[in-house]
């Protein structure tokens, strides 16, 4: 939808807004990083929730005092807390700041068809409020449809998280596997179909079957109460760690030059065996499965 009703702003104003917002998000990410602030790292949605209420009250108080500079400062505090909530969610793979902004922008456009759409212009405030009431009723009706909630889940930045949420929505009405064994068996079924298309199917068919296979894997994670996003992050970190060890061992002998895949596999397997032995020797509370 074209945002024809957008107020005029200069390129420099738009650039400064984008720059400062990106700067804020960069600061929040730095504070939440392993080398950031211990207090900021330990915050959760629950602990930050009370601060949002406090800062919102301080905004209202500043407005009541008609102090523009104080209002500006307090609005900054509220924005910081919103950014922190968005970063916490981004780390969990549930949503991102981009999704927060897109959601409210889409809602504003949808709620103002008399500005951005083809509804008659020049509505008075009472007519606008009446129109909003009708729009909210329709929005509520659509939200109550499971397929609509699934579509909303599909907007998540993470396709893994979206798949998990879509499956969870379907499960609320009993559209789910009877037990974990059935969910696991589905992976084998989808893997066989994917293998068949890899051997004789088109690229489009392979892509579709790969999606089905990934979807079934996420379903197993959901049924078992596991986090597929976290599992993949751990797998990524494990691969990087092992690859670093592989490079360390190859470096004295000239690196990868002249090494066959058999040579590399042998070293890789040795690294895995050593990790497994170290894990078995450590206290059980510190053990991590070695695959």
mmCIF file of C-alpha atoms in Angstrom:
data_model
loop_
_atom_site.group_PDB
_atom_site.id
_atom_site.type_symbol
_atom_site.label_atom_id
_atom_site.label_comp_id
_atom_site.label_asym_id
_atom_site.label_seq_id
_atom_site.Cartn_x
_atom_site.Cartn_y
_atom_site.Cartn_z
ATOM 1 C CA UNK A 1 0.000 0.000 0.000
ATOM 2 C CA UNK A 2 1.409 3.359 -0.953
ATOM 3 C CA UNK A 3 1.794 5.711 1.977
ATOM 4 C CA UNK A 4 0.536 8.750 0.117
ATOM 5 C CA UNK A 5 -0.464 10.466 3.316
ATOM 6 C CA UNK A 6 3.048 10.548 4.759
ATOM 7 C CA UNK A 7 4.017 14.032 5.921
ATOM 8 C CA UNK A 8 6.844 15.674 4.065
ATOM 9 C CA UNK A 9 10.300 15.267 5.559
ATOM 10 C CA UNK A 10 13.667 16.149 4.195
ATOM 11 C CA UNK A 11 16.225 13.466 3.282
ATOM 12 C CA UNK A 12 18.515 14.779 6.013
ATOM 13 C CA UNK A 13 15.773 14.418 8.647
ATOM 14 C CA UNK A 14 15.048 10.846 7.549
ATOM 15 C CA UNK A 15 18.754 10.027 7.531
ATOM 16 C CA UNK A 16 19.247 11.396 11.050
ATOM 17 C CA UNK A 17 16.244 9.462 12.398
ATOM 18 C CA UNK A 18 17.516 6.208 10.884
ATOM 19 C CA UNK A 19 21.061 6.866 12.087
ATOM 20 C CA UNK A 20 20.071 7.585 15.671
ATOM 21 C CA UNK A 21 17.693 4.628 15.864
ATOM 22 C CA UNK A 22 20.348 2.278 14.468
ATOM 23 C CA UNK A 23 22.813 3.774 16.952
ATOM 24 C CA UNK A 24 20.442 3.044 19.841
ATOM 25 C CA UNK A 25 19.937 -0.567 18.753
ATOM 26 C CA UNK A 26 23.701 -0.985 18.365
ATOM 27 C CA UNK A 27 24.232 0.264 21.916
ATOM 28 C CA UNK A 28 21.561 -2.109 23.265
ATOM 29 C CA UNK A 29 23.166 -5.056 21.455
ATOM 30 C CA UNK A 30 26.569 -4.089 22.862
ATOM 31 C CA UNK A 31 25.167 -3.866 26.400
ATOM 32 C CA UNK A 32 23.580 -7.325 26.043
ATOM 33 C CA UNK A 33 26.684 -8.893 24.480
ATOM 34 C CA UNK A 34 29.041 -11.235 26.399
ATOM 35 C CA UNK A 35 31.472 -8.332 26.821
ATOM 36 C CA UNK A 36 28.719 -5.864 27.718
ATOM 37 C CA UNK A 37 27.100 -4.903 31.016
ATOM 38 C CA UNK A 38 26.319 -7.670 33.515
ATOM 39 C CA UNK A 39 23.175 -5.846 34.708
ATOM 40 C CA UNK A 40 21.809 -5.407 31.181
ATOM 41 C CA UNK A 41 22.616 -9.016 30.253
ATOM 42 C CA UNK A 42 20.574 -10.458 33.115
ATOM 43 C CA UNK A 43 17.417 -8.462 32.327
ATOM 44 C CA UNK A 44 14.309 -10.272 31.091
ATOM 45 C CA UNK A 45 10.883 -9.223 29.831
ATOM 46 C CA UNK A 46 9.616 -9.672 33.376
ATOM 47 C CA UNK A 47 12.285 -7.538 35.063
ATOM 48 C CA UNK A 48 12.071 -4.810 32.409
ATOM 49 C CA UNK A 49 8.269 -4.713 32.506
ATOM 50 C CA UNK A 50 8.143 -2.709 35.732
ATOM 51 C CA UNK A 51 10.565 -0.131 34.318
ATOM 52 C CA UNK A 52 8.299 0.409 31.318
ATOM 53 C CA UNK A 53 5.404 1.297 33.622
ATOM 54 C CA UNK A 54 7.607 3.570 35.732
ATOM 55 C CA UNK A 55 8.989 5.439 32.730
ATOM 56 C CA UNK A 56 5.545 5.808 31.145
ATOM 57 C CA UNK A 57 4.339 7.424 34.381
ATOM 58 C CA UNK A 58 7.339 9.754 34.331
ATOM 59 C CA UNK A 59 6.460 10.789 30.765
ATOM 60 C CA UNK A 60 2.933 11.631 31.914
ATOM 61 C CA UNK A 61 4.330 13.583 34.855
ATOM 62 C CA UNK A 62 6.669 15.574 32.600
ATOM 63 C CA UNK A 63 3.790 16.339 30.237
ATOM 64 C CA UNK A 64 1.738 17.560 33.189
ATOM 65 C CA UNK A 65 4.547 19.943 34.145
ATOM 66 C CA UNK A 66 4.645 21.225 30.550
ATOM 67 C CA UNK A 67 8.412 20.704 30.445
ATOM 68 C CA UNK A 68 9.331 19.859 26.812
ATOM 69 C CA UNK A 69 12.968 19.015 27.569
ATOM 70 C CA UNK A 70 11.936 16.652 30.364
ATOM 71 C CA UNK A 71 9.297 15.075 28.100
ATOM 72 C CA UNK A 72 11.979 14.513 25.456
ATOM 73 C CA UNK A 73 14.281 12.867 28.000
ATOM 74 C CA UNK A 74 11.573 10.608 29.417
ATOM 75 C CA UNK A 75 10.411 9.564 25.939
ATOM 76 C CA UNK A 76 14.012 8.538 25.322
ATOM 77 C CA UNK A 77 13.927 6.353 28.441
ATOM 78 C CA UNK A 78 10.712 4.681 27.253
ATOM 79 C CA UNK A 79 12.239 4.103 23.815
ATOM 80 C CA UNK A 80 15.309 2.541 25.418
ATOM 81 C CA UNK A 81 13.159 0.089 27.379
ATOM 82 C CA UNK A 82 11.184 -0.817 24.257
ATOM 83 C CA UNK A 83 14.474 -1.402 22.433
ATOM 84 C CA UNK A 84 15.667 -3.605 25.305
ATOM 85 C CA UNK A 85 12.476 -5.678 25.183
ATOM 86 C CA UNK A 86 12.897 -6.061 21.415
ATOM 87 C CA UNK A 87 16.517 -7.173 21.808
ATOM 88 C CA UNK A 88 15.594 -9.730 24.477
ATOM 89 C CA UNK A 89 12.940 -11.117 22.128
ATOM 90 C CA UNK A 90 15.381 -11.087 19.205
ATOM 91 C CA UNK A 91 17.844 -13.176 21.224
ATOM 92 C CA UNK A 92 15.078 -15.685 21.932
ATOM 93 C CA UNK A 93 14.052 -15.706 18.269
ATOM 94 C CA UNK A 94 10.482 -14.595 18.997
ATOM 95 C CA UNK A 95 10.469 -11.211 17.251
ATOM 96 C CA UNK A 96 12.728 -8.276 16.401
ATOM 97 C CA UNK A 97 12.549 -4.498 16.572
ATOM 98 C CA UNK A 98 11.953 -4.481 12.817
ATOM 99 C CA UNK A 99 8.829 -6.596 13.384
ATOM 100 C CA UNK A 100 7.647 -4.261 16.155
ATOM 101 C CA UNK A 101 8.008 -1.254 13.863
ATOM 102 C CA UNK A 102 6.495 -3.007 10.867
ATOM 103 C CA UNK A 103 3.547 -4.157 12.959
ATOM 104 C CA UNK A 104 2.653 -0.719 14.273
ATOM 105 C CA UNK A 105 3.237 0.903 10.867
ATOM 106 C CA UNK A 106 0.935 -1.627 9.199
ATOM 107 C CA UNK A 107 -1.672 -1.130 11.929
ATOM 108 C CA UNK A 108 -1.609 2.663 11.550
ATOM 109 C CA UNK A 109 -2.037 2.395 7.792
ATOM 110 C CA UNK A 110 -4.869 -0.113 8.202
ATOM 111 C CA UNK A 111 -6.606 2.070 10.800
ATOM 112 C CA UNK A 112 -6.404 5.160 8.574
ATOM 113 C CA UNK A 113 -7.940 4.212 5.208
ATOM 114 C CA UNK A 114 -9.169 7.811 4.969
ATOM 115 C CA UNK A 115 -5.507 8.861 4.739
ATOM 116 C CA UNK A 116 -3.706 5.936 3.119
ATOM 117 C CA UNK A 117 -6.576 4.153 1.362
ATOM 118 C CA UNK A 118 -9.556 4.897 -0.826
ATOM 119 C CA UNK A 119 -12.020 5.900 1.911
ATOM 120 C CA UNK A 120 -13.531 9.376 1.672
ATOM 121 C CA UNK A 121 -11.217 12.092 2.963
ATOM 122 C CA UNK A 122 -12.160 14.778 5.424
ATOM 123 C CA UNK A 123 -13.816 12.627 8.107
ATOM 124 C CA UNK A 124 -14.460 14.477 11.345
ATOM 125 C CA UNK A 125 -13.061 13.058 14.633
ATOM 126 C CA UNK A 126 -16.347 11.351 15.586
ATOM 127 C CA UNK A 127 -16.550 9.639 12.194
ATOM 128 C CA UNK A 128 -12.934 8.490 12.549
ATOM 129 C CA UNK A 129 -13.640 6.956 15.978
ATOM 130 C CA UNK A 130 -16.729 5.195 14.597
ATOM 131 C CA UNK A 131 -14.682 3.800 11.720
ATOM 132 C CA UNK A 132 -12.004 2.576 14.140
ATOM 133 C CA UNK A 133 -14.633 0.675 16.098
ATOM 134 C CA UNK A 134 -15.742 -1.174 12.980
ATOM 135 C CA UNK A 135 -12.154 -1.887 11.940
ATOM 136 C CA UNK A 136 -11.325 -3.284 15.393
ATOM 137 C CA UNK A 137 -14.287 -5.673 15.232
ATOM 138 C CA UNK A 138 -13.043 -7.002 11.891
ATOM 139 C CA UNK A 139 -9.455 -7.240 13.163
ATOM 140 C CA UNK A 140 -10.635 -9.224 16.197
ATOM 141 C CA UNK A 141 -12.611 -11.592 13.971
ATOM 142 C CA UNK A 142 -9.559 -12.236 11.828
ATOM 143 C CA UNK A 143 -7.269 -12.680 14.846
ATOM 144 C CA UNK A 144 -9.574 -15.376 16.208
ATOM 145 C CA UNK A 145 -9.014 -17.470 13.079
ATOM 146 C CA UNK A 146 -6.122 -19.874 13.612
ATOM 147 C CA UNK A 147 -4.976 -19.421 10.025
ATOM 148 C CA UNK A 148 -4.700 -15.666 10.624
ATOM 149 C CA UNK A 149 -2.591 -16.227 13.736
ATOM 150 C CA UNK A 150 -0.415 -18.598 11.745
ATOM 151 C CA UNK A 151 0.091 -15.911 9.117
ATOM 152 C CA UNK A 152 1.172 -13.516 11.855
ATOM 153 C CA UNK A 153 3.645 -16.112 13.132
ATOM 154 C CA UNK A 154 5.030 -16.354 9.602
ATOM 155 C CA UNK A 155 6.227 -12.761 9.929
ATOM 156 C CA UNK A 156 8.820 -13.754 12.525
ATOM 157 C CA UNK A 157 12.400 -13.026 11.483
ATOM 158 C CA UNK A 158 13.241 -16.662 12.226
ATOM 159 C CA UNK A 159 11.541 -19.259 10.037
ATOM 160 C CA UNK A 160 12.302 -21.874 12.716
ATOM 161 C CA UNK A 161 10.457 -19.857 15.347
ATOM 162 C CA UNK A 162 7.587 -19.217 12.934
ATOM 163 C CA UNK A 163 7.238 -22.948 12.203
ATOM 164 C CA UNK A 164 7.183 -23.723 15.936
ATOM 165 C CA UNK A 165 4.431 -21.147 16.548
ATOM 166 C CA UNK A 166 2.352 -22.265 13.545
ATOM 167 C CA UNK A 167 2.468 -25.861 14.782
ATOM 168 C CA UNK A 168 1.574 -24.754 18.321
ATOM 169 C CA UNK A 169 -1.483 -22.900 16.990
ATOM 170 C CA UNK A 170 -2.627 -26.009 15.110
ATOM 171 C CA UNK A 171 -2.144 -28.118 18.242
ATOM 172 C CA UNK A 172 -4.607 -25.950 20.205
ATOM 173 C CA UNK A 173 -7.488 -27.543 18.270
ATOM 174 C CA UNK A 174 -6.063 -31.075 18.394
ATOM 175 C CA UNK A 175 -4.345 -31.023 14.989
ATOM 176 C CA UNK A 176 -1.175 -32.628 16.310
ATOM 177 C CA UNK A 177 0.698 -35.911 16.521
ATOM 178 C CA UNK A 178 -0.713 -38.420 19.030
ATOM 179 C CA UNK A 179 2.709 -38.900 20.612
ATOM 180 C CA UNK A 180 6.399 -38.127 20.176
ATOM 181 C CA UNK A 181 7.052 -41.401 18.350
ATOM 182 C CA UNK A 182 4.663 -40.359 15.582
ATOM 183 C CA UNK A 183 6.361 -36.973 15.329
ATOM 184 C CA UNK A 184 9.787 -38.596 15.046
ATOM 185 C CA UNK A 185 8.502 -41.063 12.445
ATOM 186 C CA UNK A 186 7.363 -38.126 10.322
ATOM 187 C CA UNK A 187 10.994 -37.024 9.976
ATOM 188 C CA UNK A 188 11.855 -40.373 8.408
ATOM 189 C CA UNK A 189 8.924 -40.088 6.017
ATOM 190 C CA UNK A 190 9.873 -36.566 4.930
ATOM 191 C CA UNK A 191 13.557 -37.508 4.655
ATOM 192 C CA UNK A 192 12.669 -40.363 2.293
ATOM 193 C CA UNK A 193 10.606 -38.025 0.108
ATOM 194 C CA UNK A 194 13.421 -35.474 0.076
ATOM 195 C CA UNK A 195 15.961 -38.151 -0.862
ATOM 196 C CA UNK A 196 13.760 -39.260 -3.748
ATOM 197 C CA UNK A 197 13.513 -35.721 -5.115
ATOM 198 C CA UNK A 198 17.245 -35.165 -4.698
ATOM 199 C CA UNK A 199 17.811 -38.150 -6.975
ATOM 200 C CA UNK A 200 15.185 -37.429 -9.623
ATOM 201 C CA UNK A 201 13.190 -34.300 -8.810
ATOM 202 C CA UNK A 202 13.354 -30.713 -9.990
ATOM 203 C CA UNK A 203 14.984 -27.933 -7.998
ATOM 204 C CA UNK A 204 11.524 -26.643 -7.057
ATOM 205 C CA UNK A 205 10.479 -30.079 -5.790
ATOM 206 C CA UNK A 206 13.703 -30.419 -3.816
ATOM 207 C CA UNK A 207 13.132 -27.010 -2.236
ATOM 208 C CA UNK A 208 9.570 -27.940 -1.271
ATOM 209 C CA UNK A 209 10.578 -31.282 0.242
ATOM 210 C CA UNK A 210 13.464 -29.684 2.112
ATOM 211 C CA UNK A 211 10.959 -27.282 3.660
ATOM 212 C CA UNK A 212 8.710 -30.191 4.674
ATOM 213 C CA UNK A 213 11.682 -31.971 6.250
ATOM 214 C CA UNK A 214 12.719 -28.905 8.246
ATOM 215 C CA UNK A 215 9.102 -28.337 9.308
ATOM 216 C CA UNK A 216 8.877 -31.907 10.613
ATOM 217 C CA UNK A 217 12.136 -31.503 12.560
ATOM 218 C CA UNK A 218 10.796 -28.361 14.235
ATOM 219 C CA UNK A 219 7.625 -30.289 15.081
ATOM 220 C CA UNK A 220 9.650 -32.892 16.953
ATOM 221 C CA UNK A 221 11.449 -30.125 18.844
ATOM 222 C CA UNK A 222 8.094 -28.632 19.838
ATOM 223 C CA UNK A 223 6.667 -31.987 20.964
ATOM 224 C CA UNK A 224 9.800 -32.643 23.052
ATOM 225 C CA UNK A 225 9.787 -29.134 24.518
ATOM 226 C CA UNK A 226 13.092 -28.227 22.876
ATOM 227 C CA UNK A 227 14.074 -24.898 21.319
ATOM 228 C CA UNK A 228 15.044 -25.475 17.655
ATOM 229 C CA UNK A 229 16.551 -21.990 17.376
ATOM 230 C CA UNK A 230 18.814 -22.579 20.354
ATOM 231 C CA UNK A 231 19.654 -26.083 19.140
ATOM 232 C CA UNK A 232 20.806 -24.732 15.773
ATOM 233 C CA UNK A 233 22.802 -21.948 17.440
ATOM 234 C CA UNK A 234 24.536 -24.564 19.593
ATOM 235 C CA UNK A 235 25.252 -26.697 16.529
ATOM 236 C CA UNK A 236 26.698 -23.672 14.728
ATOM 237 C CA UNK A 237 28.914 -22.843 17.704
ATOM 238 C CA UNK A 238 30.048 -26.462 18.001
ATOM 239 C CA UNK A 239 30.977 -26.645 14.319
ATOM 240 C CA UNK A 240 32.914 -23.370 14.523
ATOM 241 C CA UNK A 241 34.755 -24.573 17.646
ATOM 242 C CA UNK A 242 35.731 -27.860 16.025
ATOM 243 C CA UNK A 243 36.703 -26.198 12.759
ATOM 244 C CA UNK A 244 38.980 -23.875 14.722
ATOM 245 C CA UNK A 245 40.676 -26.917 16.254
ATOM 246 C CA UNK A 246 41.002 -28.418 12.785
ATOM 247 C CA UNK A 247 42.750 -25.265 11.565
ATOM 248 C CA UNK A 248 45.045 -25.285 14.623
ATOM 249 C CA UNK A 249 46.188 -28.823 13.847
ATOM 250 C CA UNK A 250 46.676 -28.198 10.151
ATOM 251 C CA UNK A 251 48.517 -24.892 10.465
ATOM 252 C CA UNK A 252 51.959 -26.332 11.390
ATOM 253 C CA UNK A 253 51.760 -28.605 8.328
ATOM 254 C CA UNK A 254 50.859 -25.880 5.835
ATOM 255 C CA UNK A 255 47.118 -25.650 6.345
ATOM 256 C CA UNK A 256 44.578 -27.228 4.003
ATOM 257 C CA UNK A 257 46.887 -27.334 0.990
ATOM 258 C CA UNK A 258 47.371 -30.877 -0.252
ATOM 259 C CA UNK A 259 44.985 -32.415 2.262
ATOM 260 C CA UNK A 260 42.324 -34.832 1.029
ATOM 261 C CA UNK A 261 38.823 -35.053 2.425
ATOM 262 C CA UNK A 262 39.882 -38.351 4.002
ATOM 263 C CA UNK A 263 42.716 -36.541 5.822
ATOM 264 C CA UNK A 264 40.336 -33.871 7.071
ATOM 265 C CA UNK A 265 37.695 -36.400 8.153
ATOM 266 C CA UNK A 266 40.283 -38.339 10.150
ATOM 267 C CA UNK A 267 41.338 -35.231 12.078
ATOM 268 C CA UNK A 268 37.704 -34.190 12.534
ATOM 269 C CA UNK A 269 36.805 -37.596 13.978
ATOM 270 C CA UNK A 270 39.784 -37.392 16.333
ATOM 271 C CA UNK A 271 38.595 -33.996 17.588
ATOM 272 C CA UNK A 272 35.116 -35.420 18.227
ATOM 273 C CA UNK A 273 36.539 -38.412 20.115
ATOM 274 C CA UNK A 274 38.652 -36.147 22.304
ATOM 275 C CA UNK A 275 35.665 -33.916 23.064
ATOM 276 C CA UNK A 276 33.563 -36.941 23.970
ATOM 277 C CA UNK A 277 36.258 -38.286 26.283
ATOM 278 C CA UNK A 278 36.639 -34.891 27.962
ATOM 279 C CA UNK A 279 32.862 -34.603 28.412
ATOM 280 C CA UNK A 280 32.659 -38.058 30.009
ATOM 281 C CA UNK A 281 35.485 -37.180 32.383
ATOM 282 C CA UNK A 282 33.827 -33.940 33.535
ATOM 283 C CA UNK A 283 31.080 -33.707 36.221
ATOM 284 C CA UNK A 284 27.671 -34.710 34.875
ATOM 285 C CA UNK A 285 26.238 -31.218 35.468
ATOM 286 C CA UNK A 286 28.769 -29.761 33.044
ATOM 287 C CA UNK A 287 28.469 -32.351 30.321
ATOM 288 C CA UNK A 288 27.296 -31.413 26.864
ATOM 289 C CA UNK A 289 26.249 -34.108 24.392
ATOM 290 C CA UNK A 290 28.968 -34.724 21.814
ATOM 291 C CA UNK A 291 27.490 -35.693 18.444
#
